[in-house]
């Protein structure tokens, strides 16, 4: 009964790890409570997006992850 | 339309890829292309691009869908590196083959603007004083906004 | 800035020329290019481009001057064929190496628009019913006007 | 004491030759008088430009060619 949370880029630096398992089900408040304060602040930033199983949430506060889901915390992108 | 979208984990030769692309599209009147490389003119020792499997390649495919929908093309190629790269190494190659010149140009321009600031890549550079995360410049955001309708 | 402007009387390989150009500009962050070919999709058997020695190459050099004046480039290549060409043969290659992507793109776009309708070339096609002189399409005139300030 | 007149593209088709020698000095009226009527009409077209020794004239009617000069009659261009 777990959710995998993936930290990407500088969020992985902040987390000190690339991913973490958290108990399912998990909503936004639950995720914020489970993260270190620094990481929670970064996650709340308007510039951080959230995807569940590869689908980016239009409103990350509507997060409702269940067992087996993969949540990704996505900082601002930069390619090319 | 023939499409070739790849997320590459190893070094590649843009010249070779372009040559094959041109051969694959003898019917096109023109081919526009862009190659982006790691700039060798700063004190960057290594550049790292990070991707996320569940978003990055699917996102590149969606970008290709959008390009195909907007312009009349015979062929479209999008190759993008991930992983560690040395200064001078190619990061990205975009090429479009089209009957009409402007279609090819705009398709490549659009794809590059989107890869730069709206694709699922994260970039950091190793300089003399360690690693630094890189975000798109203000100019990159302006560039991509040109296409928003 | 390194410049390579040539009026070519024989067939050439755009891929090879681009590869050499990229090698000559390791310092550039990006290279934009365009290759224009004789379209093989009509009943054109041969295309002939005619030039006038006293204007054509000097005009290409002046175009290169203008491009260099307008954009910050590390390198600029303009190769244009003259003479008889078969369907599928390359006619023109323009490439620009620059630190910034938009400079490279716009330089190539500008040069192509000008080569198409404001350079000293004259074009005719041999079709089933003989030779036909080709003039720029209305679209080509519109394209080049975008740059007039 | 001659001027060389170069016919380019479809003007060469009209002229039936690529170039012709005409007596110097030669002004615009003189050139028009020396050409076949069809060719003169084409030369007068707003879309036909004139160069002398590789310099395009802003006003072709100001033509004033002297011995050894090369005049080129230039129809609409098309490259790339």
XYZ file of C-alpha atoms in Angstrom:
458
model
C 0.000 0.000 0.000
C 2.525 2.590 -1.150
C 2.940 5.576 -3.436
C 6.308 6.345 -5.039
C 7.340 9.999 -5.017
C 9.964 10.932 -7.607
C 12.128 14.007 -7.002
C 13.637 15.522 -10.111
C 16.561 17.869 -10.649
C 17.133 20.342 -7.863
C 14.268 18.800 -5.874
C 16.297 15.572 -5.763
C 19.211 17.633 -4.410
C 16.931 19.062 -1.725
C 15.469 15.649 -0.900
C 18.875 14.006 -0.828
C 17.366 11.135 -2.793
C 15.731 10.471 -6.140
C 12.587 8.855 -4.832
C 10.759 7.904 -1.678
C 7.880 5.581 -0.812
C 4.974 6.996 1.163
C 1.862 5.222 2.422
C -1.180 5.218 0.140
C -3.609 6.813 -0.247
C -1.937 10.216 -0.387
C -3.427 13.653 -0.979
C -1.667 17.032 -1.278
C -1.870 17.843 2.436
C -0.531 14.395 3.273
C 2.376 14.789 0.837
C 3.259 18.240 2.213
C 3.189 16.898 5.750
C 5.474 14.006 4.806
C 8.158 16.172 3.175
C 10.905 18.119 4.932
C 9.902 21.785 5.285
C 12.424 22.988 2.622
C 11.165 20.456 0.147
C 7.532 21.226 0.958
C 8.154 24.924 0.294
C 9.813 24.087 -3.043
C 6.953 21.739 -3.922
C 4.382 24.431 -3.161
C 6.130 26.925 -5.455
C 3.999 27.924 -8.406
C 6.877 26.827 -10.623
C 6.844 23.238 -9.409
C 4.475 20.941 -11.248
C 3.197 17.552 -10.243
C 2.528 14.502 -12.387
C 0.785 11.287 -11.420
C 1.673 8.266 -13.554
C 2.964 10.565 -16.281
C -0.074 12.857 -16.340
C 0.624 16.433 -15.252
C -1.999 17.759 -12.839
C -3.669 21.026 -13.799
C -4.168 21.672 -10.074
C -1.598 19.891 -7.947
C -3.654 20.412 -4.786
C -6.204 18.011 -6.256
C -3.633 15.198 -5.827
C -5.271 11.894 -4.899
C -2.724 9.094 -5.259
C -3.499 5.492 -4.533
C -1.479 2.338 -4.081
C 1.026 1.832 -6.895
C 0.810 5.373 -8.204
C 3.948 7.303 -9.115
C 3.975 10.974 -8.164
C 6.678 13.172 -9.746
C 7.645 16.609 -8.452
C 8.834 18.626 -11.440
C 10.917 21.805 -11.106
C 11.166 24.300 -14.007
C 12.364 22.569 -17.161
C 15.280 23.479 -19.394
C 16.167 21.578 -22.550
C 17.925 22.065 -25.874
C 4.566 11.984 -42.854
C 7.695 10.165 -41.736
C 8.691 11.000 -38.221
C 11.867 10.182 -36.314
C 11.734 11.177 -32.634
C 14.494 9.899 -30.385
C 15.752 10.401 -26.869
C 19.455 9.560 -27.080
C 21.554 8.384 -24.161
C 24.847 8.438 -26.102
C 26.773 10.856 -28.295
C 25.575 11.201 -31.876
C 26.629 12.774 -35.168
C 24.159 15.428 -36.357
C 25.830 15.470 -39.790
C 25.260 11.739 -40.245
C 21.675 11.918 -38.963
C 20.960 14.842 -41.313
C 22.456 13.011 -44.263
C 20.221 9.988 -43.615
C 17.214 12.261 -43.146
C 17.895 13.987 -46.483
C 18.222 10.589 -48.174
C 14.947 9.471 -46.647
C 13.162 12.510 -48.115
C 14.197 12.890 -51.737
C 10.741 14.329 -52.464
C 11.172 17.403 -50.264
C 12.053 20.721 -51.858
C 13.942 21.834 -48.795
C 15.296 20.770 -45.442
C 15.727 23.177 -42.548
C 17.663 22.087 -39.510
C 19.142 23.199 -36.228
C 21.916 21.635 -34.190
C 22.401 22.776 -30.605
C 25.678 22.029 -28.872
C 27.154 22.404 -25.403
C 28.849 25.787 -25.544
C 32.569 25.485 -25.121
C 33.181 29.153 -24.405
C 32.545 29.265 -20.662
C 34.071 27.343 -17.774
C 31.502 24.582 -18.086
C 33.242 21.229 -17.735
C 30.248 18.942 -18.096
C 26.587 19.485 -18.871
C 23.996 17.028 -17.635
C 20.504 16.670 -18.994
C 18.040 14.769 -16.891
C 14.833 13.302 -18.223
C 11.840 11.564 -16.696
C 10.821 8.435 -18.562
C 7.100 8.867 -18.083
C 7.078 12.387 -19.521
C 10.113 13.169 -21.663
C 9.798 10.981 -24.753
C 5.956 11.070 -24.694
C 6.282 14.869 -24.529
C 8.624 14.893 -27.551
C 6.105 12.790 -29.457
C 3.323 15.207 -28.541
C 5.496 18.099 -29.698
C 5.998 16.276 -33.012
C 2.197 15.816 -33.258
C 1.726 19.523 -32.807
C 4.385 20.408 -35.384
C 2.801 18.022 -37.888
C -0.573 19.556 -37.235
C 0.633 23.106 -37.827
C 2.833 22.702 -40.892
C 2.776 20.748 -44.106
C 5.854 18.545 -43.837
C 7.271 15.541 -45.634
C 9.426 14.557 -42.698
C 10.312 15.600 -39.172
C 13.296 14.588 -37.064
C 13.763 15.394 -33.375
C 16.782 13.895 -31.617
C 17.582 15.036 -28.082
C 20.363 13.886 -25.804
C 20.044 13.015 -22.156
C 22.894 12.273 -19.738
C 26.368 13.786 -19.447
C 27.881 15.816 -22.255
C 31.223 17.521 -22.807
C 31.625 21.043 -24.220
C 31.150 20.995 -27.990
C 28.994 17.855 -27.912
C 25.667 18.001 -29.764
C 22.588 18.160 -27.521
C 19.772 18.437 -29.997
C 19.066 18.080 -33.706
C 15.789 19.118 -35.271
C 15.170 18.841 -39.003
C 12.098 19.316 -41.159
C 11.686 18.386 -44.807
C 8.968 20.189 -46.691
C 7.773 21.168 -50.095
C 7.762 24.817 -49.080
C 10.656 26.561 -47.401
C 8.692 28.482 -44.799
C 6.982 25.345 -43.501
C 10.351 23.704 -42.911
C 11.817 26.793 -41.235
C 8.913 27.469 -38.939
C 8.558 23.832 -37.927
C 12.197 23.681 -36.786
C 12.032 27.080 -35.104
C 8.848 26.127 -33.220
C 10.203 22.738 -32.148
C 13.448 24.287 -30.874
C 11.609 26.971 -28.914
C 9.479 24.303 -27.266
C 12.352 21.932 -26.557
C 14.228 24.779 -24.932
C 11.652 25.834 -22.381
C 8.580 23.597 -22.529
C 9.923 20.066 -22.728
C 10.574 17.631 -19.930
C 14.300 18.105 -19.502
C 16.277 19.469 -16.595
C 19.758 20.803 -17.087
C 22.738 21.386 -14.875
C 26.307 22.437 -15.539
C 29.470 21.516 -13.713
C 31.716 24.540 -13.398
C 34.896 25.119 -11.412
C 32.808 25.607 -8.266
C 30.507 22.632 -8.671
C 27.115 21.877 -10.211
C 24.560 24.567 -11.111
C 20.977 24.042 -12.204
C 20.121 25.946 -15.386
C 16.730 27.429 -16.103
C 15.575 28.922 -19.403
C 16.557 32.547 -19.934
C 13.820 35.184 -20.120
C 14.576 35.270 -23.859
C 13.696 31.580 -24.154
C 10.300 32.189 -22.586
C 9.698 35.114 -24.922
C 10.750 33.030 -27.923
C 8.233 30.301 -27.218
C 5.426 32.770 -26.504
C 5.596 33.931 -30.120
C 3.745 30.749 -31.058
C 0.935 30.975 -28.503
C -2.299 31.864 -30.207
C 33.474 36.108 -38.447
C 34.402 33.324 -40.841
C 32.531 33.506 -44.097
C 32.274 30.989 -46.911
C 30.401 32.292 -49.957
C 30.573 30.241 -53.128
C 28.970 30.130 -56.540
C 29.208 26.482 -57.566
C 29.213 25.244 -61.149
C 29.125 21.551 -60.213
C 27.068 19.249 -57.976
C 27.868 19.356 -54.265
C 27.062 17.505 -51.066
C 25.244 19.728 -48.534
C 25.838 17.125 -45.809
C 29.576 17.217 -46.350
C 29.686 21.012 -46.533
C 27.633 21.246 -43.318
C 29.900 18.775 -41.554
C 32.973 20.849 -42.454
C 31.192 24.035 -41.428
C 30.307 22.551 -38.022
C 33.922 21.439 -37.577
C 35.135 24.922 -38.446
C 32.921 26.426 -35.725
C 33.330 24.403 -32.549
C 32.724 27.601 -30.559
C 29.154 28.099 -31.777
C 26.275 27.049 -29.548
C 24.100 26.288 -32.529
C 24.008 25.906 -36.286
C 20.910 26.555 -38.338
C 20.829 25.519 -41.960
C 18.680 25.191 -45.014
C 19.168 23.022 -48.081
C 17.071 23.735 -51.158
C 16.779 21.074 -53.850
C 15.283 20.739 -57.306
C 11.818 19.368 -56.607
C 11.367 15.917 -58.066
C 7.586 15.892 -57.818
C 6.629 17.617 -61.054
C 7.433 16.850 -64.665
C 10.580 18.963 -64.532
C 13.384 17.144 -66.299
C 16.150 19.694 -65.870
C 16.445 22.976 -64.022
C 18.885 25.607 -65.213
C 20.157 28.490 -63.150
C 21.844 31.294 -65.001
C 24.116 33.818 -63.355
C 25.868 36.981 -64.505
C 29.509 37.129 -63.444
C 29.574 40.844 -62.774
C 26.592 40.716 -60.393
C 25.907 37.267 -58.992
C 28.856 36.459 -56.743
C 29.387 40.131 -55.755
C 25.664 40.212 -54.852
C 26.042 37.077 -52.703
C 28.967 38.726 -50.899
C 26.880 41.834 -50.301
C 24.068 39.678 -48.949
C 26.595 38.064 -46.581
C 27.714 41.560 -45.501
C 24.141 42.452 -44.688
C 23.538 39.235 -42.754
C 26.723 39.790 -40.746
C 25.656 43.323 -40.001
C 22.236 42.298 -38.736
C 23.032 39.256 -36.611
C 25.766 38.193 -34.224
C 27.273 35.162 -35.935
C 30.359 33.024 -35.554
C 30.180 31.766 -39.105
C 28.122 32.068 -42.272
C 28.042 29.783 -45.285
C 26.245 30.498 -48.557
C 26.702 28.021 -51.412
C 24.563 28.413 -54.513
C 24.605 26.367 -57.692
C 24.529 27.679 -61.211
C 24.150 25.622 -64.403
C 22.056 22.545 -65.136
C 20.587 20.429 -62.341
C 18.553 17.226 -62.210
C 15.504 16.714 -59.972
C 16.624 16.051 -56.407
C 19.945 17.858 -56.846
C 20.837 20.475 -54.233
C 20.624 24.084 -55.425
C 21.472 26.043 -52.339
C 22.891 25.583 -48.858
C 22.867 28.329 -46.243
C 24.194 27.770 -42.727
C 24.810 30.094 -39.808
C 26.720 29.318 -36.627
C 25.931 31.500 -33.644
C 26.093 31.693 -29.913
C 22.354 32.316 -29.769
C 19.792 30.210 -31.540
C 17.599 33.015 -32.848
C 20.518 34.759 -34.517
C 21.384 31.598 -36.432
C 17.762 30.964 -37.437
C 16.994 34.453 -38.588
C 20.243 34.795 -40.496
C 19.495 31.662 -42.544
C 15.854 32.609 -43.037
C 16.798 36.118 -44.209
C 19.519 34.858 -46.557
C 17.175 32.282 -48.122
C 14.414 34.834 -48.654
C 16.875 37.134 -50.394
C 18.475 34.412 -52.499
C 15.029 33.354 -53.648
C 13.795 36.647 -54.984
C 16.473 39.337 -54.707
C 19.658 37.716 -55.916
C 21.140 37.708 -59.381
C 19.972 34.355 -60.622
C 17.591 33.449 -63.391
C 15.866 30.114 -63.471
C 14.241 27.974 -66.128
C 12.817 24.491 -66.148
C 12.694 21.954 -68.927
C 9.355 20.173 -68.904
C 7.752 17.799 -71.385
C 6.819 20.771 -73.581
C 10.161 22.579 -73.498
C 11.833 25.276 -71.426
C 9.934 27.664 -69.128
C 11.313 30.691 -67.317
C 10.464 30.712 -63.614
C 9.800 33.832 -61.626
C 9.434 34.065 -57.851
C 5.956 33.278 -56.550
C 3.960 36.044 -54.882
C 4.724 34.217 -51.618
C 8.449 34.653 -52.198
C 8.008 38.403 -52.584
C 5.948 38.523 -49.404
C 8.542 36.457 -47.538
C 11.359 38.821 -48.338
C 9.300 41.916 -47.529
C 9.089 40.775 -43.905
C 12.671 41.984 -43.503
C 12.236 45.429 -45.057
C 12.355 48.075 -42.389
C 34.474 52.298 -80.135
C 31.886 49.755 -78.940
C 29.588 48.933 -76.086
C 28.719 45.311 -75.282
C 25.069 44.630 -74.490
C 24.405 41.428 -72.517
C 20.974 39.802 -72.738
C 20.081 37.576 -69.836
C 17.521 34.832 -69.422
C 14.351 35.331 -71.387
C 15.760 38.509 -72.911
C 18.480 36.355 -74.505
C 15.687 34.168 -75.914
C 14.007 37.266 -77.340
C 17.280 38.626 -78.721
C 18.244 35.270 -80.180
C 21.737 35.866 -78.827
C 23.509 36.357 -75.523
C 25.221 39.603 -76.373
C 25.612 42.208 -79.073
C 28.068 45.006 -79.795
C 26.687 48.482 -80.403
C 28.553 51.673 -81.261
C 29.669 53.888 -78.371
C 28.640 56.208 -76.874
C 25.173 54.850 -76.187
C 22.300 56.380 -74.239
C 18.882 54.892 -73.415
C 17.174 56.267 -76.515
C 20.017 54.959 -78.654
C 19.793 51.505 -77.091
C 16.010 51.366 -77.544
C 16.377 52.382 -81.190
C 18.996 49.692 -81.787
C 16.916 46.845 -80.363
C 14.142 44.903 -82.117
C 10.725 46.252 -81.090
C 9.875 43.167 -78.959
C 13.142 43.415 -77.117
C 12.787 47.174 -76.654
C 9.343 46.687 -75.120
C 10.728 44.054 -72.746
C 13.677 46.297 -71.878
C 11.335 49.193 -71.101
C 9.284 47.047 -68.709
C 9.462 48.269 -65.155
C 10.606 44.777 -64.197
C 13.704 44.890 -66.392
C 16.760 46.390 -64.759
C 19.936 47.623 -66.350
C 23.496 47.350 -65.111
C 26.594 49.030 -66.502
C 29.872 47.297 -65.672
C 28.170 45.448 -62.831
C 26.513 48.506 -61.292
C 22.725 48.468 -61.419
C 21.260 51.786 -62.542
C 18.673 53.341 -60.233
C 17.177 54.993 -63.321
C 17.899 53.046 -66.485
C 16.912 55.990 -68.688
C 19.996 57.769 -67.368
C 22.139 55.233 -69.277
C 25.313 56.801 -70.683
C 27.639 54.038 -71.848
C 30.992 54.699 -73.409
C 33.556 52.673 -75.303
C 34.374 49.388 -73.525
C 31.364 49.505 -71.205
C 29.251 46.403 -70.640
C 25.504 46.952 -70.421
C 23.386 44.112 -69.033
C 19.613 43.852 -69.461
C 18.269 42.004 -66.434
C 14.832 40.368 -66.341
C 13.170 39.477 -63.008
C 15.429 37.257 -60.932
C 14.666 33.881 -59.381
C 17.139 31.939 -57.317
C 17.283 29.314 -54.569
